[in-house]
């Protein structure tokens, strides 16, 4: 089926932070994420009431397997169909499942098998939801606004991480797991009318899309070949993957073990994680306000280098306050790197392949990177935190080499503001 390039609608010429269409989508996305966060808290507390620590870990990790197995297929779905419809279907299914669980938990004690089944459904739905979310921004705003939308989206993610757990804890305290699941379902339901009123434009391909669709397997392989042969996307995806694989384990599992090793305790861990989150939020706000940063490819590579160096040396600093400061620096640079990497991917990718590109990027983050958790834990148990943090930082630093070796990355720029668009 041939595609036709359509012209930008009037709303796409507005700056993203003043575009009601973008703001409706962002509000829907934020509310949905807060609902997810409340659901996750309710799931953990329900599992704790139903079983022991080992079973709690089983329930909380059950979503990872279907998410990892189906993520690439979700990218094919996002490219075949309207991403907004995929998101609407995903949110509707999640809402119905959560409210059904809330009703079941209200009538009887939460059974372990029900909680595992719910987590598996959520993992499968996430495999559709995440690539569709990544494919939607170019359909609701102009290319020169994608960097700003990326920053706004990152801020929404941080807000959901801050707001979700307290809301879930309050609902749990007032009405138990049934109330918490109900609140989560209603929050996700609230996103549906906002998504329905979000205007989406169809995007034509630049010539890379075949005129006829093949099977899902053929389209998946076609998407992987597209990434591998693209001068800019290939190095961007590889650099991001190396960063995630190298740093995710050390900054999550490793940070807990580092605090235990140094005797800084839970409060020290809280300060470090809060500082990292504040730095990442500040970088997202910077991009959301600026809308465009010059020499994006080189700036992205430089922030990745600082990110890797900071993450490698955080286990070498002698005091908690230095670790807190360094965590803020790491978070700031990680946020700039992630935002620029995402914005460059979205502006460089042919619209016909954006769902599949997003699925490959997210597979690394949510599917492969968590596999490093037991390896990092075992390594720190054997050799201590310092050498493991240095090793993880050095591994992630390979992404810097990949980026610098690519002429396309070194010269990559974000689109400039269109004439007639006020900041």
Short mmCIF file of C-alpha atoms in Angstrom, two decimals:
data_model
loop_
_atom_site.label_atom_id
_atom_site.label_comp_id
_atom_site.label_asym_id
_atom_site.label_seq_id
_atom_site.Cartn_x
_atom_site.Cartn_y
_atom_site.Cartn_z
CA UNK A 1 0.00 0.00 0.00
CA UNK A 2 1.56 3.30 -1.07
CA UNK A 3 1.83 6.09 1.47
CA UNK A 4 1.22 9.78 0.90
CA UNK A 5 3.09 12.60 2.65
CA UNK A 6 0.57 14.97 4.21
CA UNK A 7 1.15 18.59 5.08
CA UNK A 8 1.47 19.77 8.66
CA UNK A 9 -1.79 20.77 10.30
CA UNK A 10 -2.09 24.21 11.87
CA UNK A 11 -1.55 22.94 15.43
CA UNK A 12 1.80 21.40 14.48
CA UNK A 13 3.29 24.86 13.80
CA UNK A 14 2.95 25.87 17.46
CA UNK A 15 5.75 25.41 19.98
CA UNK A 16 5.06 22.18 21.84
CA UNK A 17 4.69 23.81 25.26
CA UNK A 18 1.94 26.07 23.89
CA UNK A 19 0.24 23.47 21.69
CA UNK A 20 -3.02 22.31 23.27
CA UNK A 21 -2.90 19.11 21.24
CA UNK A 22 0.53 18.18 22.59
CA UNK A 23 -0.47 19.17 26.11
CA UNK A 24 -3.56 16.94 25.98
CA UNK A 25 -1.41 14.01 24.92
CA UNK A 26 1.19 14.82 27.59
CA UNK A 27 -1.49 15.02 30.29
CA UNK A 28 -2.93 11.68 29.18
CA UNK A 29 0.56 10.15 29.18
CA UNK A 30 1.34 11.51 32.64
CA UNK A 31 -1.94 10.33 34.18
CA UNK A 32 -1.45 6.89 32.63
CA UNK A 33 2.08 6.66 34.02
CA UNK A 34 0.90 7.66 37.50
CA UNK A 35 -1.73 4.94 37.24
CA UNK A 36 1.00 2.46 36.30
CA UNK A 37 3.06 3.52 39.30
CA UNK A 38 0.08 3.12 41.66
CA UNK A 39 -0.63 -0.29 40.13
CA UNK A 40 2.97 -1.39 40.67
CA UNK A 41 2.84 -0.36 44.33
CA UNK A 42 -0.50 -2.16 44.80
CA UNK A 43 0.87 -5.28 43.12
CA UNK A 44 3.89 -5.37 45.43
CA UNK A 45 1.88 -4.89 48.61
CA UNK A 46 -0.70 -7.47 47.52
CA UNK A 47 2.04 -9.99 46.79
CA UNK A 48 3.58 -9.31 50.20
CA UNK A 49 0.26 -10.10 51.86
CA UNK A 50 -0.27 -13.26 49.79
CA UNK A 51 3.17 -14.90 49.97
CA UNK A 52 6.78 -14.68 51.12
CA UNK A 53 9.73 -12.63 49.85
CA UNK A 54 10.67 -15.07 47.08
CA UNK A 55 7.13 -15.04 45.70
CA UNK A 56 7.05 -11.24 45.87
CA UNK A 57 10.10 -11.14 43.63
CA UNK A 58 8.42 -13.59 41.25
CA UNK A 59 5.30 -11.44 40.98
CA UNK A 60 7.22 -8.19 40.52
CA UNK A 61 9.43 -9.62 37.78
CA UNK A 62 6.71 -11.56 35.93
CA UNK A 63 6.05 -8.72 33.49
CA UNK A 64 9.65 -8.65 32.26
CA UNK A 65 9.51 -11.88 30.23
CA UNK A 66 6.50 -11.14 27.98
CA UNK A 67 7.65 -7.54 27.67
CA UNK A 68 11.06 -8.65 26.39
CA UNK A 69 9.72 -11.41 24.15
CA UNK A 70 7.00 -9.31 22.51
CA UNK A 71 8.61 -5.88 22.36
CA UNK A 72 9.96 -6.21 18.81
CA UNK A 73 6.58 -7.48 17.62
CA UNK A 74 5.00 -4.47 19.30
CA UNK A 75 7.16 -2.26 17.10
CA UNK A 76 5.73 -3.93 13.99
CA UNK A 77 2.18 -3.34 15.30
CA UNK A 78 2.96 0.35 15.98
CA UNK A 79 4.20 0.80 12.39
CA UNK A 80 1.27 -1.09 10.83
CA UNK A 81 -1.50 0.69 12.69
CA UNK A 82 -2.30 4.12 14.07
CA UNK A 83 -0.14 4.44 17.23
CA UNK A 84 -2.86 6.36 19.02
CA UNK A 85 -5.29 3.48 18.53
CA UNK A 86 -2.70 1.03 19.85
CA UNK A 87 -2.21 3.22 22.93
CA UNK A 88 -5.97 3.55 23.43
CA UNK A 89 -6.42 -0.21 23.17
CA UNK A 90 -3.54 -0.85 25.56
CA UNK A 91 -4.82 1.60 28.16
CA UNK A 92 -8.37 0.28 27.87
CA UNK A 93 -7.22 -3.28 28.42
CA UNK A 94 -5.06 -2.30 31.38
CA UNK A 95 -7.92 -0.33 32.92
CA UNK A 96 -10.35 -3.25 32.62
CA UNK A 97 -7.85 -5.77 33.99
CA UNK A 98 -6.97 -3.60 36.98
CA UNK A 99 -10.58 -2.86 37.86
CA UNK A 100 -11.40 -6.58 37.57
CA UNK A 101 -8.55 -7.38 39.95
CA UNK A 102 -9.75 -4.66 42.33
CA UNK A 103 -13.19 -6.26 42.39
CA UNK A 104 -11.71 -9.71 42.94
CA UNK A 105 -9.40 -8.56 45.72
CA UNK A 106 -12.30 -6.78 47.43
CA UNK A 107 -14.23 -10.06 47.59
CA UNK A 108 -11.41 -12.34 48.67
CA UNK A 109 -7.75 -12.36 49.65
CA UNK A 110 -5.37 -11.79 46.68
CA UNK A 111 -4.23 -15.12 45.29
CA UNK A 112 -0.66 -15.46 44.08
CA UNK A 113 -1.63 -16.91 40.69
CA UNK A 114 -3.98 -13.99 40.00
CA UNK A 115 -1.21 -11.48 40.71
CA UNK A 116 1.22 -13.34 38.45
CA UNK A 117 -1.39 -13.50 35.69
CA UNK A 118 -2.06 -9.75 35.97
CA UNK A 119 1.68 -9.00 35.80
CA UNK A 120 2.03 -11.19 32.70
CA UNK A 121 -0.85 -9.37 30.99
CA UNK A 122 0.71 -6.02 31.85
CA UNK A 123 4.05 -7.10 30.43
CA UNK A 124 2.42 -8.18 27.17
CA UNK A 125 0.42 -4.94 26.92
CA UNK A 126 3.56 -2.88 27.64
CA UNK A 127 5.18 -4.55 24.62
CA UNK A 128 2.50 -2.88 22.48
CA UNK A 129 2.21 0.36 24.45
CA UNK A 130 5.88 1.40 24.60
CA UNK A 131 6.69 1.31 20.84
CA UNK A 132 3.41 3.08 20.05
CA UNK A 133 4.26 5.86 22.52
CA UNK A 134 7.63 6.27 20.82
CA UNK A 135 6.02 6.44 17.37
CA UNK A 136 3.36 9.02 18.30
CA UNK A 137 5.24 12.36 18.87
CA UNK A 138 6.11 12.96 15.16
CA UNK A 139 2.39 12.62 14.44
CA UNK A 140 1.31 15.37 16.85
CA UNK A 141 4.05 18.00 16.47
CA UNK A 142 6.57 19.37 13.97
CA UNK A 143 10.09 17.89 13.65
CA UNK A 144 11.71 20.98 15.20
CA UNK A 145 9.61 20.46 18.36
CA UNK A 146 10.53 16.81 18.95
CA UNK A 147 13.43 17.64 21.29
CA UNK A 148 11.12 19.81 23.42
CA UNK A 149 8.49 17.04 23.48
CA UNK A 150 11.19 14.57 24.57
CA UNK A 151 12.10 16.81 27.50
CA UNK A 152 8.44 17.27 28.45
CA UNK A 153 7.89 13.52 28.26
CA UNK A 154 10.89 12.86 30.51
CA UNK A 155 9.55 15.37 33.03
CA UNK A 156 6.21 13.54 32.95
CA UNK A 157 7.99 10.28 33.70
CA UNK A 158 9.80 11.82 36.67
CA UNK A 159 6.54 13.31 37.95
CA UNK A 160 4.83 9.93 37.81
CA UNK A 161 7.70 8.35 39.75
CA UNK A 162 7.34 11.02 42.43
CA UNK A 163 3.54 11.10 42.64
CA UNK A 164 2.62 7.46 42.06
CA UNK A 165 4.02 5.69 45.16
CA UNK A 166 2.54 8.17 47.71
CA UNK A 167 -0.87 7.99 46.01
CA UNK A 168 -0.68 4.21 46.02
CA UNK A 169 0.42 4.15 49.65
CA UNK A 170 -2.42 6.48 50.69
CA UNK A 171 -5.01 4.38 48.86
CA UNK A 172 -3.56 1.21 50.36
CA UNK A 173 -3.73 2.70 53.85
CA UNK A 174 -7.31 3.85 53.46
CA UNK A 175 -8.84 0.87 51.70
CA UNK A 176 -6.26 -1.85 51.22
CA UNK A 177 -5.20 -3.43 47.90
CA UNK A 178 -8.70 -3.17 46.40
CA UNK A 179 -8.70 0.63 46.83
CA UNK A 180 -5.18 0.96 45.42
CA UNK A 181 -6.02 -1.11 42.33
CA UNK A 182 -9.22 0.91 41.86
CA UNK A 183 -7.32 4.20 41.97
CA UNK A 184 -4.80 2.86 39.46
CA UNK A 185 -7.56 1.76 37.08
CA UNK A 186 -9.42 5.07 37.34
CA UNK A 187 -6.25 7.06 36.66
CA UNK A 188 -5.61 5.07 33.50
CA UNK A 189 -9.27 5.48 32.53
CA UNK A 190 -8.87 9.25 32.89
CA UNK A 191 -6.25 9.22 30.14
CA UNK A 192 -8.66 7.74 27.57
CA UNK A 193 -10.82 10.81 26.79
CA UNK A 194 -7.70 12.96 26.56
CA UNK A 195 -6.19 10.56 24.04
CA UNK A 196 -9.44 10.45 22.07
CA UNK A 197 -9.34 14.23 21.62
CA UNK A 198 -5.67 14.27 20.56
CA UNK A 199 -5.39 15.05 16.85
CA UNK A 200 -2.98 12.82 14.94
CA UNK A 201 -1.71 13.32 11.41
CA UNK A 202 -0.69 10.52 9.08
CA UNK A 203 2.96 10.49 8.08
CA UNK A 204 4.28 9.46 4.72
CA UNK A 205 7.56 7.59 4.39
CA UNK A 206 10.57 9.12 2.66
CA UNK A 207 10.81 6.24 0.29
CA UNK A 208 12.26 3.58 2.56
CA UNK A 209 8.96 1.78 3.13
CA UNK A 210 8.06 -1.01 0.72
CA UNK A 211 4.95 -0.43 -1.37
CA UNK A 212 3.41 -3.69 -0.12
CA UNK A 213 3.47 -5.07 3.39
CA UNK A 214 4.95 -8.48 4.05
CA UNK A 215 4.42 -10.78 6.98
CA UNK A 216 5.07 -9.56 10.51
CA UNK A 217 8.36 -11.49 10.52
CA UNK A 218 9.44 -9.91 7.25
CA UNK A 219 8.60 -6.44 8.52
CA UNK A 220 10.52 -7.08 11.74
CA UNK A 221 13.62 -8.23 9.86
CA UNK A 222 13.23 -5.28 7.49
CA UNK A 223 13.20 -2.93 10.49
CA UNK A 224 16.34 -4.49 11.96
CA UNK A 225 18.12 -4.15 8.60
CA UNK A 226 16.98 -0.55 8.37
CA UNK A 227 18.58 0.26 11.73
CA UNK A 228 21.78 -1.60 10.93
CA UNK A 229 22.33 0.16 7.60
CA UNK A 230 21.26 3.65 8.66
CA UNK A 231 24.32 5.91 9.02
CA UNK A 232 22.94 7.72 12.08
CA UNK A 233 20.39 5.39 13.68
CA UNK A 234 22.73 2.40 13.91
CA UNK A 235 25.38 4.19 16.00
CA UNK A 236 22.73 5.98 18.10
CA UNK A 237 20.99 2.74 19.01
CA UNK A 238 24.32 0.98 19.68
CA UNK A 239 25.61 3.80 21.91
CA UNK A 240 22.37 3.84 23.88
CA UNK A 241 22.41 0.06 24.28
CA UNK A 242 25.99 0.02 25.58
CA UNK A 243 25.12 2.80 28.04
CA UNK A 244 22.08 0.93 29.36
CA UNK A 245 23.85 -2.44 29.60
CA UNK A 246 26.83 -0.91 31.36
CA UNK A 247 25.20 1.46 33.83
CA UNK A 248 21.71 0.15 34.66
CA UNK A 249 22.90 -2.63 36.95
CA UNK A 250 25.46 -0.51 38.79
CA UNK A 251 23.11 2.44 39.31
CA UNK A 252 20.28 0.24 40.59
CA UNK A 253 21.46 -2.94 42.32
CA UNK A 254 25.02 -1.69 42.69
CA UNK A 255 23.97 1.51 44.46
CA UNK A 256 22.10 -0.44 47.13
CA UNK A 257 25.12 -2.65 47.77
CA UNK A 258 27.48 0.35 47.74
CA UNK A 259 25.47 2.02 50.49
CA UNK A 260 25.52 -1.16 52.55
CA UNK A 261 29.27 -1.53 52.03
CA UNK A 262 29.98 2.05 53.10
CA UNK A 263 27.51 2.02 55.99
CA UNK A 264 25.55 4.99 54.63
CA UNK A 265 22.29 3.14 55.18
CA UNK A 266 18.84 3.67 53.63
CA UNK A 267 18.94 7.43 54.16
CA UNK A 268 22.21 7.69 52.24
CA UNK A 269 20.72 5.64 49.43
CA UNK A 270 17.70 7.95 49.38
CA UNK A 271 19.89 11.06 49.11
CA UNK A 272 21.93 9.59 46.26
CA UNK A 273 18.91 8.44 44.26
CA UNK A 274 17.10 11.74 44.87
CA UNK A 275 20.13 13.68 43.66
CA UNK A 276 20.32 11.55 40.52
CA UNK A 277 16.62 12.07 39.88
CA UNK A 278 16.90 15.82 40.43
CA UNK A 279 19.76 16.04 37.93
CA UNK A 280 17.84 14.04 35.34
CA UNK A 281 14.72 16.19 35.86
CA UNK A 282 16.78 19.39 35.50
CA UNK A 283 18.19 18.22 32.17
CA UNK A 284 14.71 17.31 30.94
CA UNK A 285 13.47 20.78 31.93
CA UNK A 286 16.43 22.34 30.08
CA UNK A 287 15.53 20.59 26.85
CA UNK A 288 11.81 21.26 27.29
CA UNK A 289 12.49 24.99 27.69
CA UNK A 290 15.28 25.38 25.11
CA UNK A 291 13.65 23.14 22.53
CA UNK A 292 16.94 22.72 20.69
CA UNK A 293 20.59 22.37 21.71
CA UNK A 294 23.34 23.08 19.16
CA UNK A 295 25.81 20.42 17.99
CA UNK A 296 23.49 17.75 19.34
CA UNK A 297 25.58 14.76 18.29
CA UNK A 298 28.81 15.98 19.90
CA UNK A 299 26.95 17.25 22.99
CA UNK A 300 25.24 13.87 23.36
CA UNK A 301 28.60 12.09 23.11
CA UNK A 302 30.24 14.44 25.61
CA UNK A 303 27.50 14.01 28.19
CA UNK A 304 27.73 10.23 27.77
CA UNK A 305 31.47 10.44 28.49
CA UNK A 306 30.89 12.47 31.67
CA UNK A 307 28.05 10.13 32.63
CA UNK A 308 30.26 7.05 32.31
CA UNK A 309 33.17 8.66 34.16
CA UNK A 310 30.92 9.82 36.99
CA UNK A 311 29.21 6.45 37.34
CA UNK A 312 32.60 4.71 37.36
CA UNK A 313 34.06 6.91 40.11
CA UNK A 314 31.05 7.25 42.42
CA UNK A 315 32.19 4.16 44.31
CA UNK A 316 35.64 5.73 44.84
CA UNK A 317 34.59 8.94 46.63
CA UNK A 318 35.27 8.88 50.40
CA UNK A 319 32.12 10.55 51.76
CA UNK A 320 28.36 10.46 51.31
CA UNK A 321 28.00 14.13 50.38
CA UNK A 322 30.51 13.78 47.55
CA UNK A 323 28.60 10.74 46.28
CA UNK A 324 25.38 12.77 46.40
CA UNK A 325 26.92 15.61 44.39
CA UNK A 326 28.43 13.20 41.89
CA UNK A 327 25.07 11.41 41.54
CA UNK A 328 23.50 14.75 40.62
CA UNK A 329 26.14 15.31 37.94
CA UNK A 330 25.61 11.79 36.60
CA UNK A 331 21.84 12.31 36.53
CA UNK A 332 22.17 15.65 34.74
CA UNK A 333 24.41 14.23 32.03
CA UNK A 334 22.41 11.01 31.75
CA UNK A 335 19.28 13.08 31.20
CA UNK A 336 20.87 15.20 28.47
CA UNK A 337 22.31 12.12 26.76
CA UNK A 338 19.03 10.21 26.90
CA UNK A 339 16.94 13.14 25.72
CA UNK A 340 19.24 14.03 22.83
CA UNK A 341 19.62 10.40 21.81
CA UNK A 342 15.83 9.98 21.76
CA UNK A 343 15.24 13.25 19.90
CA UNK A 344 17.86 12.42 17.27
CA UNK A 345 16.40 8.94 16.79
CA UNK A 346 12.90 10.35 16.31
CA UNK A 347 14.00 13.02 13.84
CA UNK A 348 16.29 10.69 11.87
CA UNK A 349 14.02 7.65 11.59
CA UNK A 350 11.69 7.23 8.65
CA UNK A 351 8.15 7.44 10.07
CA UNK A 352 7.35 4.02 8.59
CA UNK A 353 10.00 2.43 10.82
CA UNK A 354 9.74 4.49 14.00
CA UNK A 355 7.74 1.92 15.96
CA UNK A 356 10.27 -0.81 15.21
CA UNK A 357 13.18 1.50 15.99
CA UNK A 358 11.59 2.39 19.33
CA UNK A 359 10.99 -1.27 20.13
CA UNK A 360 14.69 -2.09 19.62
CA UNK A 361 15.74 0.83 21.85
CA UNK A 362 13.28 -0.12 24.59
CA UNK A 363 14.13 -3.83 24.38
CA UNK A 364 17.62 -2.93 25.55
CA UNK A 365 16.29 -0.84 28.43
CA UNK A 366 13.49 -3.05 29.78
CA UNK A 367 14.44 -6.46 28.44
CA UNK A 368 18.21 -6.88 28.35
CA UNK A 369 19.59 -4.34 30.84
CA UNK A 370 17.81 -5.91 33.88
CA UNK A 371 19.63 -9.17 33.11
CA UNK A 372 22.75 -7.47 34.43
CA UNK A 373 21.30 -7.18 37.95
CA UNK A 374 22.35 -10.63 39.24
CA UNK A 375 25.72 -10.31 37.51
CA UNK A 376 26.44 -6.97 39.16
CA UNK A 377 25.29 -8.27 42.54
CA UNK A 378 27.47 -11.37 42.32
CA UNK A 379 30.49 -9.36 41.12
CA UNK A 380 30.20 -6.85 43.99
CA UNK A 381 29.88 -9.74 46.43
CA UNK A 382 33.11 -11.21 45.10
CA UNK A 383 35.27 -8.11 44.46
CA UNK A 384 33.57 -5.18 46.19
CA UNK A 385 31.78 -2.17 44.74
CA UNK A 386 34.69 -0.03 43.48
CA UNK A 387 36.13 -2.33 40.77
CA UNK A 388 32.66 -3.32 39.56
CA UNK A 389 31.52 0.31 39.22
CA UNK A 390 34.73 1.15 37.33
CA UNK A 391 34.26 -1.86 35.06
CA UNK A 392 30.63 -1.02 34.34
CA UNK A 393 31.53 2.60 33.58
CA UNK A 394 34.28 1.47 31.22
CA UNK A 395 31.90 -0.91 29.43
CA UNK A 396 29.32 1.85 28.99
CA UNK A 397 32.14 4.08 27.74
CA UNK A 398 32.37 1.87 24.65
CA UNK A 399 29.28 3.75 23.54
CA UNK A 400 31.37 6.92 23.45
CA UNK A 401 33.76 5.21 21.05
CA UNK A 402 30.88 4.06 18.84
CA UNK A 403 29.47 7.60 18.71
CA UNK A 404 32.81 9.28 18.00
CA UNK A 405 33.61 6.75 15.27
CA UNK A 406 30.46 7.78 13.41
CA UNK A 407 30.76 10.88 11.25
CA UNK A 408 26.96 11.06 11.12
CA UNK A 409 26.74 11.28 14.92
CA UNK A 410 29.54 13.84 15.17
CA UNK A 411 27.72 16.13 12.74
CA UNK A 412 24.17 15.37 13.87
CA UNK A 413 21.93 18.36 14.54
CA UNK A 414 18.34 18.72 15.68
CA UNK A 415 15.95 20.46 13.24
CA UNK A 416 15.81 24.23 13.55
CA UNK A 417 12.63 26.09 14.37
CA UNK A 418 10.44 26.64 11.35
CA UNK A 419 10.05 30.21 10.07
CA UNK A 420 7.16 32.01 11.65
CA UNK A 421 7.12 29.85 14.81
CA UNK A 422 7.58 31.88 17.97
CA UNK A 423 9.57 30.32 20.84
#
